[in-house]
Short mmCIF file of C-alpha atoms and ligand atoms in Angstrom, two decimals:
data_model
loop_
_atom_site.label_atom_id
_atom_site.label_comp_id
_atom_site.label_asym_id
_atom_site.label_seq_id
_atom_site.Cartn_x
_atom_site.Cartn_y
_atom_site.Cartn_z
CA UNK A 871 54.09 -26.05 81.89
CA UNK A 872 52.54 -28.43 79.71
CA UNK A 873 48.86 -28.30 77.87
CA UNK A 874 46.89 -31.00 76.21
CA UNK A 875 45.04 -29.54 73.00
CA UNK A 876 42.50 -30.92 70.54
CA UNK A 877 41.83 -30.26 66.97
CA UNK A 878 39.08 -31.44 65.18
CA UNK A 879 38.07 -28.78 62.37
CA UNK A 880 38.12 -30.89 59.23
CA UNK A 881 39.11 -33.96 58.61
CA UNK A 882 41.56 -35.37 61.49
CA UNK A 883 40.86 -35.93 64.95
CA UNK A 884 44.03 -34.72 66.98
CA UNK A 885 45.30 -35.48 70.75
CA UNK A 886 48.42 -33.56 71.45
CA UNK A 887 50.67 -33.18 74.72
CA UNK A 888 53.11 -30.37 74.85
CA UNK A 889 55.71 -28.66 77.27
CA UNK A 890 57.42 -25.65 77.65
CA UNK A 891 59.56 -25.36 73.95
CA UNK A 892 57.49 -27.13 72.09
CA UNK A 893 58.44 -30.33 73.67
CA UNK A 894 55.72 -32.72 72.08
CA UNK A 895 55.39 -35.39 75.02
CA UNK A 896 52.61 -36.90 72.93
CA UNK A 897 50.91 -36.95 69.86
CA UNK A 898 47.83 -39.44 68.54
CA UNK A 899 46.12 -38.52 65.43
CA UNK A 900 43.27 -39.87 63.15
CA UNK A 901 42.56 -38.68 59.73
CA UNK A 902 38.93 -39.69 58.86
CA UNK A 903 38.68 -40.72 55.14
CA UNK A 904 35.27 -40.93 53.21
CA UNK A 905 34.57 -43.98 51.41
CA UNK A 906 34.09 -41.74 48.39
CA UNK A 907 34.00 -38.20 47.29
CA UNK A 908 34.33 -35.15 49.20
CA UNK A 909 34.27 -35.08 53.65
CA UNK A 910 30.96 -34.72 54.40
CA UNK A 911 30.76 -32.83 58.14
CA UNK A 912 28.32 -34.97 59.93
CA UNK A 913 30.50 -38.23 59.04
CA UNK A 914 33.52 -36.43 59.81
CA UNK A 915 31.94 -35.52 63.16
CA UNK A 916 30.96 -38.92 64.13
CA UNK A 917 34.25 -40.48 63.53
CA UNK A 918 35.65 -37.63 65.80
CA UNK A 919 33.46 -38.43 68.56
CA UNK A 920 34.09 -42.15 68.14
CA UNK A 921 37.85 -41.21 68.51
CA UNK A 922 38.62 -38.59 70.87
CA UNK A 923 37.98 -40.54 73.90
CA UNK A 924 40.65 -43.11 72.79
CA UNK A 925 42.74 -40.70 71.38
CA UNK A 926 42.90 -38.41 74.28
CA UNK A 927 44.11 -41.58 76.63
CA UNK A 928 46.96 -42.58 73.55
CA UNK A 929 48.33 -39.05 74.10
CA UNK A 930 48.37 -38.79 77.86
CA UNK A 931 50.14 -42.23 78.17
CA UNK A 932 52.36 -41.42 75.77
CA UNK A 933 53.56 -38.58 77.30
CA UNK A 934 53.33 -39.94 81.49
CA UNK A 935 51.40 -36.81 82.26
CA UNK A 936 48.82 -36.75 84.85
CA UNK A 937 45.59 -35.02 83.89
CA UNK A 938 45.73 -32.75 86.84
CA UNK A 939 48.64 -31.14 86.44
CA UNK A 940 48.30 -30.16 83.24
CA UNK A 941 47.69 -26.32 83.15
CA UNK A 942 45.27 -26.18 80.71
CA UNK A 943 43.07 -28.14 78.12
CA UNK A 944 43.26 -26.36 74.85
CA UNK A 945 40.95 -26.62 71.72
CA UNK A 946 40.64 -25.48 67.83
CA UNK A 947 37.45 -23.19 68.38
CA UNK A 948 37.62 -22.03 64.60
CA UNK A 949 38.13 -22.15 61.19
CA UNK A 950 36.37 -25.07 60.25
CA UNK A 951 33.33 -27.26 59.67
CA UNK A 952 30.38 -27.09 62.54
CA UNK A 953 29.95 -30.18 63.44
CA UNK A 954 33.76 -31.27 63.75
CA UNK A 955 34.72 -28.13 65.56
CA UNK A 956 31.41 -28.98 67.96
CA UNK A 957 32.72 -32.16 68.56
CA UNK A 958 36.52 -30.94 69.80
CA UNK A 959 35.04 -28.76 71.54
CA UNK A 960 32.61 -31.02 73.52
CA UNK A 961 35.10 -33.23 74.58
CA UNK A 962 37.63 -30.38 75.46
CA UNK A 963 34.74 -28.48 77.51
CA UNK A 964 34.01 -31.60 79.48
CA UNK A 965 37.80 -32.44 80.02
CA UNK A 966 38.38 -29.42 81.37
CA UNK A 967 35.45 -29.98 83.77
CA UNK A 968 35.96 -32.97 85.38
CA UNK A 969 39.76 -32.49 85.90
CA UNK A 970 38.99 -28.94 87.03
CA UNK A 971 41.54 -27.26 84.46
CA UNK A 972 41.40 -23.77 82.62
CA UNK A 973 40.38 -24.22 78.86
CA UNK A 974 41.36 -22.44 75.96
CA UNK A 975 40.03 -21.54 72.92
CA UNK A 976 43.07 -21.50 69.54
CA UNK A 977 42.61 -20.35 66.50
CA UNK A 978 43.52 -23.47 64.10
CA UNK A 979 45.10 -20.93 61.01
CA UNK A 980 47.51 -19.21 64.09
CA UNK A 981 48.09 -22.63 65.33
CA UNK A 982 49.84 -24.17 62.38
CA UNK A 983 51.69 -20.70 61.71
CA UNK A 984 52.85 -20.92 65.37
CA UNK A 985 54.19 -24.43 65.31
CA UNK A 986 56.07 -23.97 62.13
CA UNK A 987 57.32 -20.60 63.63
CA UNK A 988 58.77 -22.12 66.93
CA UNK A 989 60.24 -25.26 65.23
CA UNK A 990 62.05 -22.98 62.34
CA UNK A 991 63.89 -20.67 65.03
CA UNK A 992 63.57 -17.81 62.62
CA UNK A 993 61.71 -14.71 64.20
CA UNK A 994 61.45 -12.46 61.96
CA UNK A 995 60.19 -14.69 58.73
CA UNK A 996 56.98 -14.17 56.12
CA UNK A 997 54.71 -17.26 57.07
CA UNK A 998 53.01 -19.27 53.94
CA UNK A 999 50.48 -21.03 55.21
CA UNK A 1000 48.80 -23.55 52.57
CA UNK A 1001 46.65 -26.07 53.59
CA UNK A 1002 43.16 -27.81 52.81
CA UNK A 1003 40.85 -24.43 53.17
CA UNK A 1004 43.49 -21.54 53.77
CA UNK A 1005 46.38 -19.90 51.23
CA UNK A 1006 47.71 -16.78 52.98
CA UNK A 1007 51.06 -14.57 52.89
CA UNK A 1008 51.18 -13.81 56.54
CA UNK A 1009 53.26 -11.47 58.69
CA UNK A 1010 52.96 -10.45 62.24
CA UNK A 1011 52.28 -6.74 63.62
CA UNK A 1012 50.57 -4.80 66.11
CA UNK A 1013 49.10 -7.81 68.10
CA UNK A 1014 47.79 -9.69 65.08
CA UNK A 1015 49.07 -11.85 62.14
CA UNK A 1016 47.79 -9.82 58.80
CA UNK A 1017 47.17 -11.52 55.98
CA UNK A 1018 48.98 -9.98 53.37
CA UNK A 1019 47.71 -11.80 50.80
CA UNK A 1020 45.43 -14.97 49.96
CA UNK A 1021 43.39 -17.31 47.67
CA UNK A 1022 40.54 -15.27 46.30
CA UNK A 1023 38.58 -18.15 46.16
CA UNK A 1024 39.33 -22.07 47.52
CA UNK A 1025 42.83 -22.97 49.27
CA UNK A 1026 44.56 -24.71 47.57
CA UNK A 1027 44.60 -27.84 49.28
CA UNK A 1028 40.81 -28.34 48.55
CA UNK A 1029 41.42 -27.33 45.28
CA UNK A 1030 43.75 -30.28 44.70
CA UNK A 1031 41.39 -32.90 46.53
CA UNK A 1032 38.35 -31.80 44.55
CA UNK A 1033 40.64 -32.19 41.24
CA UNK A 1034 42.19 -35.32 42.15
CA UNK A 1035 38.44 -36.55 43.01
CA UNK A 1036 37.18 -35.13 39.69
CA UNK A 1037 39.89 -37.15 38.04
CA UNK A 1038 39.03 -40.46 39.66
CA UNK A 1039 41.18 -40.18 42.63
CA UNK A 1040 40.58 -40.46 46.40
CA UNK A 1041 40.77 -38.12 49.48
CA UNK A 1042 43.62 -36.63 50.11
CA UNK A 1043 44.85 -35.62 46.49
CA UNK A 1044 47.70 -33.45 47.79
CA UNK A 1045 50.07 -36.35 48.38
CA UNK A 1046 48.27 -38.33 45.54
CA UNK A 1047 48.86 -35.83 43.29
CA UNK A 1048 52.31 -35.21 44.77
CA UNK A 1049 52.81 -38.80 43.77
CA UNK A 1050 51.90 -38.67 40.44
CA UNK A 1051 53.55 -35.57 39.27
CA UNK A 1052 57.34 -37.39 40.30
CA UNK A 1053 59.68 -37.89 36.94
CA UNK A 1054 56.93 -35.61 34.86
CA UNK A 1055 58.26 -32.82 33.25
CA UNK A 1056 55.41 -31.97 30.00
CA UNK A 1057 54.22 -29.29 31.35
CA UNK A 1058 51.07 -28.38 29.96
CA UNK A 1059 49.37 -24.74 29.74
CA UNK A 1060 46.79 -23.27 32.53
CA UNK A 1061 45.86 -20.26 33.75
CA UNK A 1062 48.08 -18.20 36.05
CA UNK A 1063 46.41 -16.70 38.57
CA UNK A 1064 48.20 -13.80 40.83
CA UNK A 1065 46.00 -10.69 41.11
CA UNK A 1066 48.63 -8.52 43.28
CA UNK A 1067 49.68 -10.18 46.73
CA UNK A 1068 46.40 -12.82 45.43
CA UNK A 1069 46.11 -15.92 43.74
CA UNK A 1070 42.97 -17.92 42.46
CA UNK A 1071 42.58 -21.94 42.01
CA UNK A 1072 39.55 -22.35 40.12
CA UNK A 1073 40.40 -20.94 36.79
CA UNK A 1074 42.73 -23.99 36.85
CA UNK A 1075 40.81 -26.56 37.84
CA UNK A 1076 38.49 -25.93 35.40
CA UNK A 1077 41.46 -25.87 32.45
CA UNK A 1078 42.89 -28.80 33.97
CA UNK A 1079 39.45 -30.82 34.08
CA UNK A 1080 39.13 -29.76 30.09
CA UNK A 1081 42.65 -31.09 29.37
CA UNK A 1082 41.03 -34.51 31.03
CA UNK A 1083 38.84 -34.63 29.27
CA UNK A 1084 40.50 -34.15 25.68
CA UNK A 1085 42.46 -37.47 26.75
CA UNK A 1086 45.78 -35.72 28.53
CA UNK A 1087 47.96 -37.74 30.86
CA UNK A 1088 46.60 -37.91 34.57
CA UNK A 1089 50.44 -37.79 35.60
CA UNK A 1090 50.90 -34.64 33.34
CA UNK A 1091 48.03 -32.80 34.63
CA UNK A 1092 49.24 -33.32 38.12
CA UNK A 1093 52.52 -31.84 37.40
CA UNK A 1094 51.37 -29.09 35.23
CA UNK A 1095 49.25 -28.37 38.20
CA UNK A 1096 51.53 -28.27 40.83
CA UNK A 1097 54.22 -26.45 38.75
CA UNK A 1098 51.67 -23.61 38.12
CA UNK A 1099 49.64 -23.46 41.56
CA UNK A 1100 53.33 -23.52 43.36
CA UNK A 1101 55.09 -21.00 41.09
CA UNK A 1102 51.69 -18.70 42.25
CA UNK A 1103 52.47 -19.08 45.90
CA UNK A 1104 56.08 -18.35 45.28
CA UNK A 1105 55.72 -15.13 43.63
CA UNK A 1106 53.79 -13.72 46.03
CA UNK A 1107 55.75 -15.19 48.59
CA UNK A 1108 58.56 -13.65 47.31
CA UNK A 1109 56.47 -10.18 46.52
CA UNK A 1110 56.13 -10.34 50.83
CA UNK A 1111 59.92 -10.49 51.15
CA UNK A 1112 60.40 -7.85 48.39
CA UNK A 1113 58.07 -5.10 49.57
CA UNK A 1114 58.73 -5.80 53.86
CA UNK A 1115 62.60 -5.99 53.55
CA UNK A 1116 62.32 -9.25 54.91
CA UNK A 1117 64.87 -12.83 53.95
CA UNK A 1118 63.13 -15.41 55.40
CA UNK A 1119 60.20 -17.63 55.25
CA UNK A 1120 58.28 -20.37 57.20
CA UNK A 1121 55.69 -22.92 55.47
CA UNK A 1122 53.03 -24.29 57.22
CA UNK A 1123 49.74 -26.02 56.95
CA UNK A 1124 49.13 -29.09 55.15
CA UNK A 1125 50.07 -28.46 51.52
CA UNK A 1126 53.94 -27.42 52.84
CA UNK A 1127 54.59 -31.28 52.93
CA UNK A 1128 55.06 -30.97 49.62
CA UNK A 1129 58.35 -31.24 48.15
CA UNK A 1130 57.91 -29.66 45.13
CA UNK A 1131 56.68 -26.60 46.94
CA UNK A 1132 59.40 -26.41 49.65
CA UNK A 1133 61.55 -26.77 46.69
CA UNK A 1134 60.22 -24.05 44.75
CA UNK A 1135 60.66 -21.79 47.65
CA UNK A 1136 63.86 -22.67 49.29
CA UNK A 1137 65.32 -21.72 45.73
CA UNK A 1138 63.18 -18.73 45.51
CA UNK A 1139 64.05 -17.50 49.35
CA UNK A 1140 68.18 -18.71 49.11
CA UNK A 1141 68.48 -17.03 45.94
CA UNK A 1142 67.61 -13.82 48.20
CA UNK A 1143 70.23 -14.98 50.23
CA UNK A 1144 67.36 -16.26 52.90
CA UNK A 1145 66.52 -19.35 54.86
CA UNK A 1146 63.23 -20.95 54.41
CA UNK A 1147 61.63 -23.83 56.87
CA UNK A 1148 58.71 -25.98 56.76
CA UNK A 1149 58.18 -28.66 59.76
CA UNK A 1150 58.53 -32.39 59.51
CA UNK A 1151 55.11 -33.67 58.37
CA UNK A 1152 52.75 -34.87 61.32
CA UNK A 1153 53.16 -31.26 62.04
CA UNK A 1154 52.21 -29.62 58.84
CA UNK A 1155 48.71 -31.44 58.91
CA UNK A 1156 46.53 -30.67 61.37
CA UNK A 1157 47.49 -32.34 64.78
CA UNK A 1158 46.48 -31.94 68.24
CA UNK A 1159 50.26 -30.68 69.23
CA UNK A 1160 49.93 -27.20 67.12
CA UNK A 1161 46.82 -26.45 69.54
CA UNK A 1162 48.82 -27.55 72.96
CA UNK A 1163 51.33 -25.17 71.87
CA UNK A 1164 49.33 -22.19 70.72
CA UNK A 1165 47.20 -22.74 73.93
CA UNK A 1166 50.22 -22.98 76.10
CA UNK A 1167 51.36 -19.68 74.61
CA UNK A 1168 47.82 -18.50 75.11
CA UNK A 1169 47.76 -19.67 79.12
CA UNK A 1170 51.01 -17.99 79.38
CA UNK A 1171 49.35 -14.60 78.23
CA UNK A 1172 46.92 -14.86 80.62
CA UNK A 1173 44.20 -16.17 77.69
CA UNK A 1174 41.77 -18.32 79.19
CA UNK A 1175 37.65 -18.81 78.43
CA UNK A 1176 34.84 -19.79 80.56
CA UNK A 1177 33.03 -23.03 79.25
CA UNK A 1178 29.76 -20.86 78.50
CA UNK A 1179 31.66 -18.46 76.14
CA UNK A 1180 33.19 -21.33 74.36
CA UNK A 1181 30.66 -21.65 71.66
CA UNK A 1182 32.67 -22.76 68.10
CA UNK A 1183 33.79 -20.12 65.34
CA UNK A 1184 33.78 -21.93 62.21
CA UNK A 1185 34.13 -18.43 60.33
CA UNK A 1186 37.13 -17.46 62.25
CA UNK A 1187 39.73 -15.63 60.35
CA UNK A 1188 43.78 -15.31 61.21
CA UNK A 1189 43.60 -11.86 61.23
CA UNK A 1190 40.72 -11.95 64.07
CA UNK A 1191 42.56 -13.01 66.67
CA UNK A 1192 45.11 -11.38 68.79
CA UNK A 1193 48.16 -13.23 70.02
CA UNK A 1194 48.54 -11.65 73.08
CA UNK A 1195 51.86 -13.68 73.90
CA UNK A 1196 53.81 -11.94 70.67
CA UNK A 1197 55.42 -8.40 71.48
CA UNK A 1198 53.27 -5.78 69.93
CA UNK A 1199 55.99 -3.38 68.81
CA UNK A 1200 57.71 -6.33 67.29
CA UNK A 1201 57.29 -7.84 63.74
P1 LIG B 2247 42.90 -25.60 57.03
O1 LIG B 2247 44.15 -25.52 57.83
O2 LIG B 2247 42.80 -24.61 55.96
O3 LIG B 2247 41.67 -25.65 57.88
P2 LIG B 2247 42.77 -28.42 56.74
O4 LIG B 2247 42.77 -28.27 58.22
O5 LIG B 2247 41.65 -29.04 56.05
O6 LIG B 2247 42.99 -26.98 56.20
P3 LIG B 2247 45.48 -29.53 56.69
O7 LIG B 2247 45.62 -30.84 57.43
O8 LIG B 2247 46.16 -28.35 57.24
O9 LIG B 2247 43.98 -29.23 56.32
O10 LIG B 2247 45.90 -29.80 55.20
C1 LIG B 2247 45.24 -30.81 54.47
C2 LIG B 2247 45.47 -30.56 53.02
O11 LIG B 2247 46.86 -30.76 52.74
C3 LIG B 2247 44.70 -31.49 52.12
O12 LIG B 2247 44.02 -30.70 51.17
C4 LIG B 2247 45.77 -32.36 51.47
O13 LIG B 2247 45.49 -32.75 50.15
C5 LIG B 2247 46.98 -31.43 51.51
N1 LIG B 2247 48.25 -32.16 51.48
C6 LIG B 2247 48.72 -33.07 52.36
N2 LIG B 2247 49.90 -33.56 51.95
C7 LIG B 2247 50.20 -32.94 50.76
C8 LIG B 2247 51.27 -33.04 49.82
N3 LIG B 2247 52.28 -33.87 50.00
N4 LIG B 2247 51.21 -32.25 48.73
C9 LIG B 2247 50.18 -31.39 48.54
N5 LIG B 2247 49.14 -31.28 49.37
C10 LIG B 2247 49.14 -32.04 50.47
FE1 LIG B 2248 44.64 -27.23 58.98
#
């Protein structure tokens, strides 16, 4: 069985070709960058539509499939920004058309937790999923992932792009950020922010912008930051493990290409005597392969929609979509 799937909910347009085991036959991705600031959606849009055609033929090359037999087209239908998701979907909706395949709709947040989860081999982990506009402790049961625990305000992704920004920077600051921090080790003092199985960013980015501003080191603030922000996602991570009797843990989402944080949690998790995972980076970021496979898994459990009950869900949350294709008495 193989599926072709499309993401387009933020920032990267995403063509990806996948078979039965996560085979990825082939993969073409496009991160749109603005020439300044923050993405704006419409632009964003625009340089998906410009894309996807192209991108779309780059994957199915790649991979020698022919169109028609794929068994399905599969597309991110929500969380994300309007206009991207709108223009994903478009192209998926009229793909699906003309080569007369089933589509299916994925959510983007149970995408990157499923990739990460069939790549890691572990089945019975706690899922951290970190990227641009998500933080949540997940774990599956009863037919759904629950989100066990999350940012009470911005993930933490966006948090460091819109500090990074603020500090002169470019999009993406993650990696930027990431960069800086290497060799630092002043650590300066923010706020830590865990409420429970919760954390909060933007205590800290207002602290950190202060400490700008009173003329500390760029380099210091980033490590101060990420030595704070990823010591927050570890405790709670480790609060999941602690309270569910569980060892292990998967990372996902864009902000798990960080070192630092896979670090921080592989020592957390092995200390526990546990074994923690996070997948090689094109798959961590948002790519078109995490919605192949999620939709393959979907087609498998009988999931399809009909093109006029495909309308976008930019609000859609992990926890509002059931994963048919997971064993409901299992966890
Ligand atoms: P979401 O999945 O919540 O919709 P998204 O789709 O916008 O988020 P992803 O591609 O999953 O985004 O993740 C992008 C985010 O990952 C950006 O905020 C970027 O700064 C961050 N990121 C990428 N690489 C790194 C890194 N090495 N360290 C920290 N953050 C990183
Ligand atoms: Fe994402």
């Amino acid at each position: 069985m193989v599926v072709l799937g499309i993401e387009s909910t933020a920032h990267t347009a995403s063509v990806g070709v996948v078979g039965d085991g996560a085979e990825i036959l082939g993969l073409s991705s496009d991160m749109y960058h603005p020439p300044s600031g923050g993405i704006h959606p419409r632009e964003a849009a625009n340089h998906h539509v410009d894309l996807l055609p192209g991108l779309v033929e780059a994957a199915l090359e790649q991979s020698g499939v022919n169109p028609r037999s794929l068994e399905a087209v599969a597309f991110a239908q929500g969380p994300g920004l309007g206009p991207c998701l709108r223009a994903g979907a478009t192209v998926a909706r009229v793909l699906a058309l003309s080569w007369d395949r089933p589509l299916v709709a994925v959510n983007h947040c149970v995408a990157h937790v499923e990739i990460a989860r069939v790549l890691s081999g572990l089945d019975d982990a706690i899922l951290l999923y970190a990227s641009g506009g998500n933080t949540q402790v997940i774990s599956y049961g009863a037919g759904r992932y629950r989100v066990l625990g999350e940012t009470l305000d911005v993930g933490i992704g966006n948090f460091l792009d819109k500090l990074w920004i603020a500090l002169g920077g470019t999009f993406p600051g993650g990696p930027a950020i990431e960069a800086a921090a290497r060799d630092r080790t002043n650590l300066l003092p923010l706020p830590y922010s865990v409420h429970g199985m919760d954390v909060a960013f933007s205590g800290i980015l207002t602290a950190a912008l202060e400490l700008a501003r009173r003329g500390a080191d760029r380099a210091d603030i980033a490590y101060s930051v990420e030595t704070t922000a990823y010591a927050m996602l570890t405790e709670v991570t480790e609060r999941a493990l602690a309270h569910l009797g569980r060892q292990d843990v998967v990372l996902g989402g864009g902000v798990a290409c960080n070192e630092r944080l896979r670090a921080m949690v592989r020592t957390m998790v092995e200390a526990r005597g546990g074994r923690s995972f996070a997948p090689p980076k094109r798959l961590c970021v948002d790519n078109g392969a995490m919605i192949a496979w999620t939709g393959l898994l979907g087609v498998r459990a009988g999931m399809r929609v009909d093109v006029e009950r495909s309308a976008v869900r930019p609000r859609q949350r992990t926890d509002l979509v059931d994963v048919p294709w997971r064993d409901p008495s299992g966890r």
